[in-house]
Short mmCIF file of C-alpha atoms in Angstrom, two decimals:
data_model
loop_
_atom_site.label_atom_id
_atom_site.label_comp_id
_atom_site.label_asym_id
_atom_site.label_seq_id
_atom_site.Cartn_x
_atom_site.Cartn_y
_atom_site.Cartn_z
CA MET A 1 22.08 139.11 44.06
CA LEU A 2 22.05 138.03 40.21
CA VAL A 3 21.25 134.60 41.25
CA GLY A 4 18.27 136.19 43.16
CA CYS A 5 17.24 138.34 40.26
CA GLY A 6 17.19 135.46 37.88
CA THR A 7 15.36 133.12 40.32
CA GLY A 8 12.62 135.74 40.69
CA LEU A 9 12.18 136.37 37.12
CA ALA A 10 11.97 132.57 36.38
CA ASP A 11 9.57 132.21 39.54
CA VAL A 12 7.06 134.67 38.06
CA ALA A 13 7.51 133.30 34.43
CA MET A 14 6.82 129.77 35.63
CA ASN A 15 3.61 130.62 37.69
CA THR A 16 2.49 132.71 34.77
CA GLN A 17 2.68 129.60 32.60
CA GLY A 18 1.00 127.51 35.03
CA ILE A 19 -1.98 129.94 35.06
CA GLN A 20 -1.87 129.95 31.20
CA ILE A 21 -1.70 126.23 30.90
CA GLU A 22 -4.82 125.97 33.36
CA ARG A 23 -6.81 128.25 31.21
CA ARG A 24 -5.94 126.42 27.88
CA TYR A 25 -6.79 122.86 29.09
CA HIS A 26 -9.35 124.04 31.82
CA ALA A 27 -7.79 121.64 34.31
CA PRO A 28 -5.84 122.55 37.73
CA CYS A 29 -2.14 121.89 37.49
CA MET A 30 -0.47 124.64 39.69
CA ALA A 31 -0.21 122.34 42.74
CA LEU A 32 1.66 119.84 40.83
CA MET A 33 4.11 122.55 39.61
CA HIS A 34 4.66 123.56 43.06
CA ALA A 35 5.31 120.12 44.01
CA SER A 36 7.78 119.81 41.45
CA TYR A 37 9.49 123.01 42.85
CA SER A 38 9.46 121.52 46.32
CA LEU A 39 10.84 118.21 44.89
CA GLY A 40 13.71 120.23 43.26
CA GLY A 41 14.64 121.75 46.57
CA VAL A 42 15.10 118.27 48.15
CA MET A 43 17.00 116.87 44.99
CA GLY A 44 19.19 120.00 45.35
CA SER A 45 19.82 119.24 49.13
CA LEU A 46 20.65 115.69 48.22
CA ALA A 47 22.87 116.83 45.32
CA GLY A 48 24.79 119.05 47.44
CA ALA A 49 25.26 116.42 50.13
CA LEU A 50 26.54 113.95 47.26
CA PHE A 51 29.02 116.29 45.87
CA ALA A 52 30.24 117.26 49.38
CA ALA A 53 30.67 113.61 50.11
CA LEU A 54 32.71 112.96 46.88
CA GLY A 55 34.95 116.08 48.01
CA PHE A 56 33.82 118.26 44.89
CA SER A 57 34.07 121.87 45.08
CA PRO A 58 30.71 124.17 45.16
CA LEU A 59 31.57 125.30 41.62
CA VAL A 60 31.39 121.84 40.43
CA ASN A 61 28.12 121.41 42.09
CA PHE A 62 26.79 124.60 40.50
CA ILE A 63 27.86 123.57 37.21
CA GLY A 64 26.53 119.95 37.62
CA VAL A 65 22.99 121.36 38.85
CA LEU A 66 23.02 124.27 36.20
CA GLY A 67 24.04 121.82 33.37
CA GLY A 68 21.12 119.51 34.23
CA CYS A 69 18.64 122.45 34.32
CA ALA A 70 19.99 123.62 30.99
CA CYS A 71 19.10 120.20 29.34
CA PHE A 72 15.31 121.06 29.85
CA ARG A 73 15.34 124.58 28.33
CA PRO A 74 15.16 123.45 24.56
CA LEU A 75 12.33 121.24 25.51
CA ALA A 76 10.41 123.90 27.32
CA VAL A 77 10.84 126.86 25.39
CA PRO A 78 8.98 125.76 22.31
CA ARG A 79 5.87 124.66 24.40
CA LEU A 80 5.50 127.95 26.32
CA GLN A 81 2.04 129.36 26.35
CA PRO A 82 1.55 132.87 24.57
CA ASP A 83 0.18 135.52 26.69
CA GLY A 84 -1.95 136.86 23.92
CA THR A 85 -1.98 140.30 25.32
CA THR A 86 -1.50 143.30 22.81
CA GLU A 87 0.89 146.25 23.71
CA GLN A 88 -2.07 148.63 23.63
CA THR A 89 -4.01 146.38 26.20
CA ALA A 90 -1.00 146.24 28.39
CA ARG A 91 -0.51 149.95 28.65
CA LYS A 92 -4.24 150.38 29.62
CA ARG A 93 -3.93 147.66 32.25
CA ALA A 94 -0.59 149.17 33.54
CA SER A 95 -2.42 152.54 34.34
CA ARG A 96 -5.04 150.74 36.59
CA ALA A 97 -4.50 149.57 39.98
CA LEU A 98 -4.49 145.96 40.92
CA PRO A 99 -8.00 144.56 42.03
CA PHE A 100 -8.22 143.84 45.88
CA PHE A 101 -8.90 140.14 45.36
CA VAL A 102 -5.28 139.77 43.69
CA VAL A 103 -3.68 141.89 46.55
CA GLY A 104 -5.55 139.92 49.02
CA CYS A 105 -4.05 136.62 47.42
CA GLY A 106 -0.93 138.12 47.72
CA LEU A 107 -1.11 139.05 51.32
CA LEU A 108 -2.29 135.40 51.97
CA ALA A 109 0.42 133.98 50.17
CA MET A 110 2.66 136.41 52.24
CA CYS A 111 1.47 134.88 55.64
CA THR A 112 1.96 131.50 53.92
CA TYR A 113 5.49 132.01 53.07
CA ALA A 114 6.17 133.70 56.46
CA ALA A 115 4.94 130.46 58.27
CA GLU A 116 7.12 128.28 55.90
CA GLY A 117 10.17 130.58 56.49
CA SER A 118 9.60 130.22 60.59
CA VAL A 119 9.96 126.34 59.92
CA ALA A 120 13.05 126.58 57.81
CA GLU A 121 15.03 129.29 59.97
CA TRP A 122 13.77 128.49 63.42
CA GLY A 123 12.08 124.95 63.60
CA SER A 124 15.23 123.03 64.17
CA LEU A 125 16.46 125.43 66.67
CA LEU A 126 13.28 125.02 68.56
CA LEU A 127 13.51 121.37 69.02
CA PHE A 128 17.19 121.72 69.89
CA SER A 129 17.30 124.77 72.29
CA VAL A 130 13.76 124.65 73.74
CA LYS A 131 12.62 121.09 73.61
CA GLY A 132 15.97 119.53 74.31
CA ALA A 133 16.21 117.18 71.31
CA ASP A 134 19.46 116.11 69.86
CA GLU A 135 20.99 117.68 66.79
CA GLN A 136 20.09 114.69 64.53
CA THR A 137 16.40 114.91 65.36
CA ALA A 138 16.41 118.66 65.24
CA ALA A 139 17.72 118.47 61.85
CA LEU A 140 14.57 116.37 60.61
CA VAL A 141 12.24 119.41 61.23
CA TYR A 142 12.49 120.89 57.74
CA GLY A 143 12.57 117.31 56.02
CA ALA A 144 9.20 116.52 57.79
CA PHE A 145 7.74 119.56 56.58
CA ALA A 146 8.81 119.48 52.94
CA GLY A 147 8.26 116.05 52.79
CA THR A 148 4.51 116.30 53.62
CA THR A 149 4.21 119.46 51.41
CA VAL A 150 5.52 117.57 48.14
CA LEU A 151 3.29 114.55 48.98
CA CYS A 152 0.09 116.41 49.53
CA ARG A 153 0.60 118.95 46.45
CA ILE A 154 0.71 115.78 43.99
CA PHE A 155 -3.04 115.27 44.97
CA THR A 156 -4.11 118.81 45.54
CA ASP A 157 -5.06 119.42 41.76
CA ARG A 158 -7.53 116.44 41.97
CA LEU A 159 -8.94 117.52 45.30
CA ARG A 160 -9.50 121.05 44.00
CA SER A 161 -11.85 119.63 41.24
CA ARG A 162 -13.70 117.50 43.72
CA ALA A 163 -13.93 119.53 46.80
CA GLY A 164 -13.31 123.25 45.86
CA ASP A 165 -10.67 125.96 46.70
CA PHE A 166 -12.23 127.08 49.95
CA PRO A 167 -12.56 123.89 51.97
CA LEU A 168 -8.86 122.98 50.94
CA THR A 169 -7.26 126.39 51.92
CA CYS A 170 -9.18 127.06 55.19
CA GLY A 171 -9.12 123.37 56.33
CA GLY A 172 -5.44 123.38 55.28
CA ALA A 173 -4.74 126.53 57.36
CA LEU A 174 -6.59 125.04 60.33
CA LEU A 175 -4.55 121.94 60.26
CA ALA A 176 -1.34 124.07 59.98
CA ALA A 177 -2.40 125.96 63.08
CA CYS A 178 -2.95 122.51 65.01
CA GLY A 179 0.41 121.35 63.69
CA MET A 180 2.25 124.49 64.94
CA ALA A 181 0.37 124.11 68.28
CA LEU A 182 1.58 120.55 68.67
CA ALA A 183 5.29 121.71 67.92
CA LEU A 184 4.99 124.44 70.42
CA PHE A 185 3.17 122.94 73.33
CA SER A 186 4.38 119.13 73.13
CA PRO A 187 7.37 118.53 75.17
CA ARG A 188 8.32 115.49 72.92
CA ALA A 189 10.53 115.82 69.90
CA GLY A 190 8.60 113.32 68.06
CA VAL A 191 5.40 114.93 68.44
CA CYS A 192 6.83 118.21 67.49
CA LEU A 193 8.09 116.54 64.24
CA LEU A 194 4.63 115.36 63.82
CA GLY A 195 3.34 118.84 64.07
CA TYR A 196 5.60 120.21 61.49
CA ALA A 197 4.53 117.53 59.27
CA CYS A 198 0.97 118.49 59.77
CA MET A 199 2.05 121.93 59.07
CA GLY A 200 3.59 121.15 55.82
CA ALA A 201 0.36 119.26 54.78
CA GLY A 202 -1.85 122.07 55.87
CA LEU A 203 -0.14 124.93 53.96
CA SER A 204 0.92 122.77 50.99
CA PRO A 205 -2.38 123.59 48.83
CA ILE A 206 -2.75 127.46 49.77
CA VAL A 207 -0.08 129.05 47.68
CA PRO A 208 -0.69 127.22 44.43
CA ILE A 209 -4.40 128.04 44.82
CA LEU A 210 -3.75 131.75 45.38
CA PHE A 211 -1.64 131.79 42.18
CA SER A 212 -4.22 130.07 40.29
CA ARG A 213 -7.25 132.13 41.56
CA ALA A 214 -5.36 135.44 41.23
CA GLY A 215 -4.34 134.71 37.70
CA GLU A 216 -7.98 133.76 36.47
CA TYR A 217 -9.36 137.23 38.05
CA PRO A 218 -11.23 139.12 35.33
CA GLY A 219 -9.25 141.89 33.55
CA VAL A 220 -5.82 141.00 35.07
CA THR A 221 -3.05 139.23 32.93
CA PRO A 222 -1.47 135.96 34.26
CA GLY A 223 1.86 137.94 34.26
CA GLU A 224 0.53 140.93 36.70
CA ALA A 225 -1.03 138.22 38.81
CA SER A 226 2.01 136.27 39.11
CA ALA A 227 4.18 139.09 39.72
CA ALA A 228 2.13 140.78 42.38
CA VAL A 229 1.59 137.53 44.51
CA SER A 230 5.11 136.58 44.05
CA VAL A 231 6.39 140.24 45.39
CA LEU A 232 4.11 139.95 48.44
CA ALA A 233 4.79 136.24 49.06
CA TYR A 234 8.57 136.55 49.06
CA GLY A 235 8.36 139.74 51.24
CA GLY A 236 7.03 137.48 53.84
CA LEU A 237 9.83 134.94 53.22
CA LEU A 238 12.41 137.43 53.57
CA PHE A 239 11.40 139.81 56.43
CA PHE A 240 9.43 137.56 58.75
CA PRO A 241 12.18 135.03 59.86
CA PRO A 242 14.47 137.97 61.05
CA ILE A 243 11.75 139.71 62.85
CA LEU A 244 11.05 136.45 64.69
CA GLY A 245 14.69 136.27 65.60
CA TRP A 246 14.61 140.00 66.98
CA LEU A 247 11.34 138.82 68.77
CA ALA A 248 12.93 135.62 70.22
CA HIS A 249 15.87 137.72 71.66
CA ARG A 250 13.44 139.60 73.81
CA VAL A 251 10.72 137.16 74.77
CA GLY A 252 12.29 133.66 73.96
CA LEU A 253 11.99 131.58 70.91
CA GLY A 254 8.91 129.43 72.18
CA ASN A 255 7.06 132.68 72.91
CA ALA A 256 8.09 134.23 69.68
CA LEU A 257 6.74 131.45 67.70
CA LEU A 258 3.31 132.03 68.93
CA VAL A 259 3.12 134.64 66.39
CA VAL A 260 3.19 131.80 63.66
CA LEU A 261 0.25 130.13 65.33
CA GLY A 262 -1.47 133.34 65.12
CA LEU A 263 -0.75 133.82 61.36
CA CYS A 264 -2.13 130.46 60.73
CA CYS A 265 -5.24 131.43 62.43
CA CYS A 266 -5.45 134.50 60.43
CA LEU A 267 -4.64 132.67 57.21
CA ALA A 268 -7.77 130.31 57.92
CA LEU A 269 -10.11 133.56 58.23
CA GLY A 270 -8.57 135.18 55.16
CA THR A 271 -9.37 132.23 52.95
CA PHE A 272 -12.89 133.30 53.15
CA LEU A 273 -11.70 135.54 50.46
CA LEU A 274 -11.78 132.69 48.05
CA ARG A 275 -15.27 131.67 49.11
CA GLY A 276 -17.04 134.25 46.92
CA GLY A 277 -17.18 133.69 43.17
CA SER A 278 -16.84 130.34 41.41
CA ARG A 279 -13.42 129.05 40.11
CA SER A 280 -13.43 128.81 36.37
CA VAL A 281 -10.73 125.90 36.26
CA THR A 282 -12.42 122.64 36.58
CA ARG A 283 -11.37 119.29 35.49
CA ALA A 284 -12.29 118.53 31.96
#
């Protein structure tokens, strides 16, 4: 619980800093930050495998990773961007409800995280128990998803400057829907892996763009926007996979995952929320 609380606070703070950096330098950077986050997950997995292979205990693993993370703190803290919000302004804003646009961004992030959670929790089981793939192939599902997520996020900021937010998010959601359809309806394990890779590529730009757009909404501080979107997004990641398990117990896993396909389609429709208004963050 303590690790979860600390991670949640740090996550909100990092997204807040991303919004502040975009405001200061007038250039998109949120997707690169989220790519680093995804890459950190991959590195953590590899570090765990390495420590396990060497026979070290989980405590040694934890201390090693925490020590490496602590080395970056002295470099990062002096460079944090100030919020610039006075106490009086913060009190006035706290008494107002969040704009619909910010809440809408949070709901779209919730759908995105719910779809991602379905891959992490149920993707491998789909290939193994429904498609008949062996355990080694089934274990590659999240790797295929996360790999394309990291790769595509590296280029998302540049694409935002050229193509805009709406084409990236709407097209990405449609690509994710096509990838999920491949994973569900193809009998071949290799094609299913390709589908999950397409799903990772499609979902990759959506959450960073949602954080960025919510943070630049007039009258909302970066901290408020980051916290609101994070709460809704992680709510989808927390509650949706167990609900899928309950549904799979009654109708079968393949049929239950049709809900994810529907989520991706709803996400594509929801991205029209980003079509109105102009994005203030442009490449300088």
